[in-house]
Amino acid sequence: MGYPRLFRPLVVVSSLAPLSLAAFQQVSNDQCNCFLTNGSRADFFTTHKFFDYREKTEYASVPSLIDDPDDSSDAGPTSDYFSSDEWTDNWTIQNWNNEASLSGDVSDATILMVNSPNNVYIEKNNDENADSSTFLTMRTARLDDFQTAAEFESAVRDYHFLSVRMYARTIGAPGAITAIFTYRDIADNTDLTKVQESDLEIRTIDPPDHVQYTNQPSYTSLGLDVQEATRNVTIPQKRDWTNWAVYRMDWSPGTTTWYINGDEVASISFQAPRDPSLLILNSWSDGGSWSGNMSVGEEAYLQIQWIDIIYNSTGAPPSKRDEQSCVRICSIDETEQIGTPVLLQGSASSVLGNVGSFAGILSWVSVLSMVTTFW
Ligand SMILES: *[C@@H]1O[C@H](CO)[C@@H](O)[C@H](O)[C@H]1NC(C)=O
Ligand SMILES: *[C@@H]1O[C@H](CO)[C@@H](O)[C@H](O)[C@H]1NC(C)=O
Ligand SMILES: *[C@@H]1O[C@H](CO)[C@@H](O)[C@H](O)[C@H]1NC(C)=O
Ligand SMILES: *[C@@H]1O[C@H](CO)[C@@H](O)[C@H](O)[C@H]1NC(C)=O
Ligand SMILES: *[C@@H]1O[C@H](CO)[C@@H](O)[C@H](O)[C@H]1NC(C)=O
C-alpha cells in the first residue's frame, strides 16, 4: 500500500486477520482528527466531505432544453434537491455567459455560451448492471443560436490544498469540455501572472482514451503553448472516459498529482497553485480552439455518482482537535465503503492494538516529521 513506512507496522499487526481493507475499522468523520492520503505523497487534511448522488431517485428527471439564452440563465433548479440545504450550502450553480469575451480578443470563442441551472440534474441510472440508482448530470448542448452549459463551484472558497475524487464518466458528442479544477478567484483572470489553477479536462473531440491535466496558465500572453504546464495522458487499463472511473486530484504544496482508478497518471510541480482556491466542475463548449464546435442538436454530459474530498481551508473555524494534535488518523482510501472513513491509527481498538496508544502521545507535528523521515 502506498503509505509511508510509519504505517506499515499496522498492517503487520492486523495481519493476524486476513490482509484486507476490512482490517481497518469504519468510523464517522467526528472520530477522526485528520485524514491521510495514500499514493506517491502522504498529505494530512483536517476535513472530509462526501457528496453522494447515487440514491436520489425521488429527484430524478431529465429537464427539456431551454432554447432561449436569457430564460436559460434565469432557469430555476431542476428538482427540490438543488434548492435543499444539502446542495446550496455546499455548491453554487452558475448562470454566467461568455458574451463579454465574444467581442474582445481575450478568448477565441465563436459561439455564445450560457451556463444554466437547467443543465444540472439528477438522472436515473439506466446502465445495464447499473451500480447506482441515480447520478448527477452536467449537460452541455448546442442549440441553434447558442451553447447551453453547466457549471457549479464550491461554497468553500478558500481550500488550501485538497485531495478530491469523483466517480464519473463523460459521454456525448464531440466539441465539449468536461472538467474538475481548482480555481483561484481573482478580480482579473485575464492577467496570466495571477492565474493559479489545476485542471482535469476531457475534450470530447479527443480520442476517448486521452485526458488532459494542466497547471494553468498553459499559454503565454503571446498565445504560445507552455509545455511544462500540461500533460496529455492515456487512461490506463485500456479504458476510456466513457467508462465510470475514479478521477482523483491531489493539490498539494508544490505539486498537483492526478490518479485514475488509483493509478497515478500525472504529476506537475510547474506552476502548482499556491493560494487558497475554489473547486469548480463544468461541462461546456464555446466553439473556440480548445473545445471545438459542437454540431447543432448535439449534447454531451459529465455524469457523477459521488464526490469525495478531504481538505484544509484557511478560513475554517477552530476545529475539535486539541492543540493541533492528530491522534486519530483516518483514511478515505483504505475503506471498503466509499465515503466512510476508516481509522488507520490512534484508537485503542483491538485491530490496532498497542500501536494505537503509542500514537496517542505524538503531536500532529511529530507524526508529520516521522512521515517525512520514513518517506
Ligand atoms: C492541513 O492542516 C494540518 C493542520 O494544520 C497540517 O498539519 C497539514 O500539513 C495540512 N495539510 C496540507 C496538505 O497542507
Ligand atoms: C452540506 O453542508 C451542510 C452544512 O451547511 C451539511 O450539513 C451537509 O452535510 C453538507 N453535505 C455534505 C454532503 O457534506
Ligand atoms: C492528446 O493526444 C492525442 C493522441 O496523440 C491527440 O489525439 C489529442 O488531440 C491530444 N490532446 C491534446 C489536448 O493535445
Ligand atoms: C490508494 O487507495 C485507492 C483506493 O482504495 C487504491 O485504488 C489505490 O491503489 C491506493 N494507492 C496506493 C498507492 O496504495
Ligand atoms: C467553429 O465554428 C465557427 C463558425 O462556423 C468557425 O468560425 C470556427 O472556426 C469554428 N471553430 C473551430 C475550432 O473549428
Tab-separated table of C-alpha atoms in Angstrom, residues 194-346:
chain	number	residue	atom	x	y	z
A	194	LYS	CA	-2.126	35.887	-11.381
A	195	VAL	CA	-3.733	32.698	-12.657
A	196	GLN	CA	-3.462	29.649	-10.379
A	197	GLU	CA	-5.441	26.595	-11.408
A	198	SER	CA	-5.068	22.794	-11.550
A	199	ASP	CA	-7.282	21.080	-14.110
A	200	LEU	CA	-8.532	17.735	-15.230
A	201	GLU	CA	-10.115	18.252	-18.618
A	202	ILE	CA	-11.730	15.840	-21.021
A	203	ARG	CA	-12.097	17.042	-24.600
A	204	THR	CA	-14.791	15.120	-26.426
A	205	ILE	CA	-13.062	15.891	-29.742
A	206	ASP	CA	-10.060	13.905	-28.480
A	207	PRO	CA	-9.688	10.119	-28.605
A	208	PRO	CA	-11.734	8.686	-25.699
A	209	ASP	CA	-8.670	7.179	-24.012
A	210	HIS	CA	-6.986	10.600	-23.572
A	211	VAL	CA	-7.361	13.177	-20.806
A	212	GLN	CA	-5.539	16.449	-20.230
A	213	TYR	CA	-4.027	17.688	-16.953
A	214	THR	CA	-2.801	21.259	-16.553
A	215	ASN	CA	-1.492	23.756	-14.031
A	216	GLN	CA	-2.710	26.936	-15.716
A	217	PRO	CA	-1.782	29.088	-17.490
A	218	SER	CA	-0.856	26.742	-20.332
A	219	TYR	CA	-0.255	29.577	-22.770
A	220	THR	CA	1.593	32.887	-22.735
A	221	SER	CA	0.217	36.353	-23.388
A	222	LEU	CA	1.585	35.912	-26.926
A	223	GLY	CA	-0.536	32.808	-27.349
A	224	LEU	CA	2.370	30.355	-27.176
A	225	ASP	CA	1.891	26.978	-25.500
A	226	VAL	CA	3.651	26.308	-22.201
A	227	GLN	CA	4.546	22.639	-22.480
A	228	GLU	CA	5.711	22.172	-18.860
A	229	ALA	CA	2.254	23.190	-17.641
A	230	THR	CA	0.317	20.357	-19.181
A	231	ARG	CA	0.162	16.587	-19.723
A	232	ASN	CA	-1.750	14.615	-22.304
A	233	VAL	CA	-2.353	11.260	-20.638
A	234	THR	CA	-3.538	7.889	-21.888
A	235	ILE	CA	-6.068	6.366	-19.492
A	236	PRO	CA	-4.582	3.125	-18.075
A	237	GLN	CA	-6.029	-0.376	-18.390
A	238	LYS	CA	-7.326	0.213	-21.933
A	239	ARG	CA	-10.241	2.155	-20.519
A	240	ASP	CA	-11.692	5.458	-21.693
A	241	TRP	CA	-13.604	8.411	-20.346
A	242	THR	CA	-16.972	6.941	-21.301
A	243	ASN	CA	-16.372	4.322	-18.551
A	244	TRP	CA	-17.088	5.096	-14.920
A	245	ALA	CA	-13.811	5.732	-13.132
A	246	VAL	CA	-12.464	7.369	-10.002
A	247	TYR	CA	-10.739	10.587	-11.097
A	248	ARG	CA	-8.589	11.917	-8.284
A	249	MET	CA	-6.696	15.192	-7.998
A	250	ASP	CA	-4.334	15.896	-5.107
A	251	TRP	CA	-3.482	19.569	-4.880
A	252	SER	CA	-0.510	19.514	-2.500
A	253	PRO	CA	2.016	22.191	-1.592
A	254	GLY	CA	4.293	22.414	-4.619
A	255	THR	CA	2.691	19.733	-6.790
A	256	THR	CA	-0.594	18.577	-8.202
A	257	THR	CA	-0.937	14.830	-8.790
A	258	TRP	CA	-3.708	13.080	-10.657
A	259	TYR	CA	-4.892	9.466	-10.479
A	260	ILE	CA	-7.377	7.329	-12.364
A	261	ASN	CA	-8.795	4.319	-10.510
A	262	GLY	CA	-5.909	4.515	-8.045
A	263	ASP	CA	-3.140	4.648	-10.680
A	264	GLU	CA	-1.021	7.794	-10.675
A	265	VAL	CA	-1.179	9.208	-14.210
A	266	ALA	CA	0.315	12.709	-13.947
A	267	SER	CA	2.128	14.968	-11.537
A	268	ILE	CA	3.009	18.603	-12.274
A	269	SER	CA	5.096	20.824	-9.999
A	270	PHE	CA	5.435	23.635	-12.526
A	271	GLN	CA	3.011	26.451	-11.626
A	272	ALA	CA	1.399	24.398	-8.869
A	273	PRO	CA	-1.274	26.631	-7.309
A	274	ARG	CA	-0.176	28.260	-4.053
A	275	ASP	CA	-3.036	30.373	-2.764
A	276	PRO	CA	-6.498	29.479	-1.427
A	277	SER	CA	-8.832	28.376	-4.206
A	278	LEU	CA	-12.306	27.112	-5.042
A	279	LEU	CA	-13.239	23.860	-6.683
A	280	ILE	CA	-15.243	24.047	-9.917
A	281	LEU	CA	-16.888	21.415	-12.126
A	282	ASN	CA	-18.215	22.154	-15.579
A	283	SER	CA	-19.389	20.884	-18.932
A	284	TRP	CA	-19.196	23.409	-21.757
A	285	SER	CA	-18.227	24.461	-25.262
A	286	ASP	CA	-17.656	27.853	-26.854
A	287	GLY	CA	-16.680	26.994	-30.415
A	288	GLY	CA	-13.109	28.032	-29.678
A	289	SER	CA	-9.952	26.107	-30.468
A	290	TRP	CA	-9.827	24.271	-27.113
A	291	SER	CA	-13.369	22.879	-27.043
A	292	GLY	CA	-14.044	22.892	-30.771
A	293	ASN	CA	-17.577	23.288	-32.135
A	294	MET	CA	-20.460	21.068	-31.194
A	295	SER	CA	-22.919	20.406	-34.023
A	296	VAL	CA	-26.376	21.903	-33.649
A	297	GLY	CA	-28.705	19.420	-31.938
A	298	GLU	CA	-25.886	17.548	-30.190
A	299	GLU	CA	-25.212	17.178	-26.437
A	300	ALA	CA	-22.502	15.941	-24.082
A	301	TYR	CA	-22.546	15.154	-20.369
A	302	LEU	CA	-20.362	14.879	-17.319
A	303	GLN	CA	-22.099	12.341	-15.067
A	304	ILE	CA	-21.098	11.950	-11.436
A	305	GLN	CA	-22.095	9.310	-8.889
A	306	TRP	CA	-20.146	10.781	-5.990
A	307	ILE	CA	-17.514	13.331	-4.971
A	308	ASP	CA	-15.261	12.540	-2.011
A	309	ILE	CA	-12.994	15.283	-0.710
A	310	ILE	CA	-10.533	15.775	2.125
A	311	TYR	CA	-9.118	19.253	2.542
A	312	ASN	CA	-7.771	22.115	4.604
A	313	SER	CA	-9.189	25.604	4.304
A	314	THR	CA	-7.735	28.852	5.536
A	315	GLY	CA	-10.953	30.214	6.999
A	316	ALA	CA	-12.038	27.091	8.857
A	317	PRO	CA	-13.334	27.681	12.355
A	318	PRO	CA	-11.128	26.284	15.117
A	319	SER	CA	-11.541	22.543	14.887
A	320	LYS	CA	-12.311	19.977	17.508
A	321	ARG	CA	-8.689	18.975	17.572
A	322	ASP	CA	-6.786	19.540	20.796
A	323	GLU	CA	-3.820	21.795	20.261
A	324	GLN	CA	-3.356	20.814	16.634
A	325	SER	CA	-2.739	17.205	17.506
A	326	CYS	CA	-3.722	14.470	15.151
A	327	VAL	CA	-4.138	11.456	17.351
A	328	ARG	CA	-6.751	9.622	15.357
A	329	ILE	CA	-5.566	9.344	11.767
A	330	CYS	CA	-8.160	8.237	9.222
A	331	SER	CA	-8.179	7.234	5.564
A	332	ILE	CA	-10.804	7.518	2.851
A	333	ASP	CA	-8.691	5.246	0.618
A	334	GLU	CA	-8.463	2.109	2.712
A	335	THR	CA	-12.200	1.812	3.246
A	336	GLU	CA	-14.453	-0.851	1.797
A	337	GLN	CA	-17.339	1.590	1.866
A	338	ILE	CA	-16.731	4.665	-0.264
A	339	GLY	CA	-17.360	7.827	1.697
A	340	THR	CA	-16.983	6.227	5.122
A	341	PRO	CA	-13.524	6.779	6.588
A	342	VAL	CA	-11.536	4.110	8.409
A	343	LEU	CA	-9.251	4.601	11.368
A	344	LEU	CA	-5.614	3.947	10.426
A	345	GLN	CA	-4.112	4.724	13.762
A	346	GLY	CA	-4.918	6.248	17.098
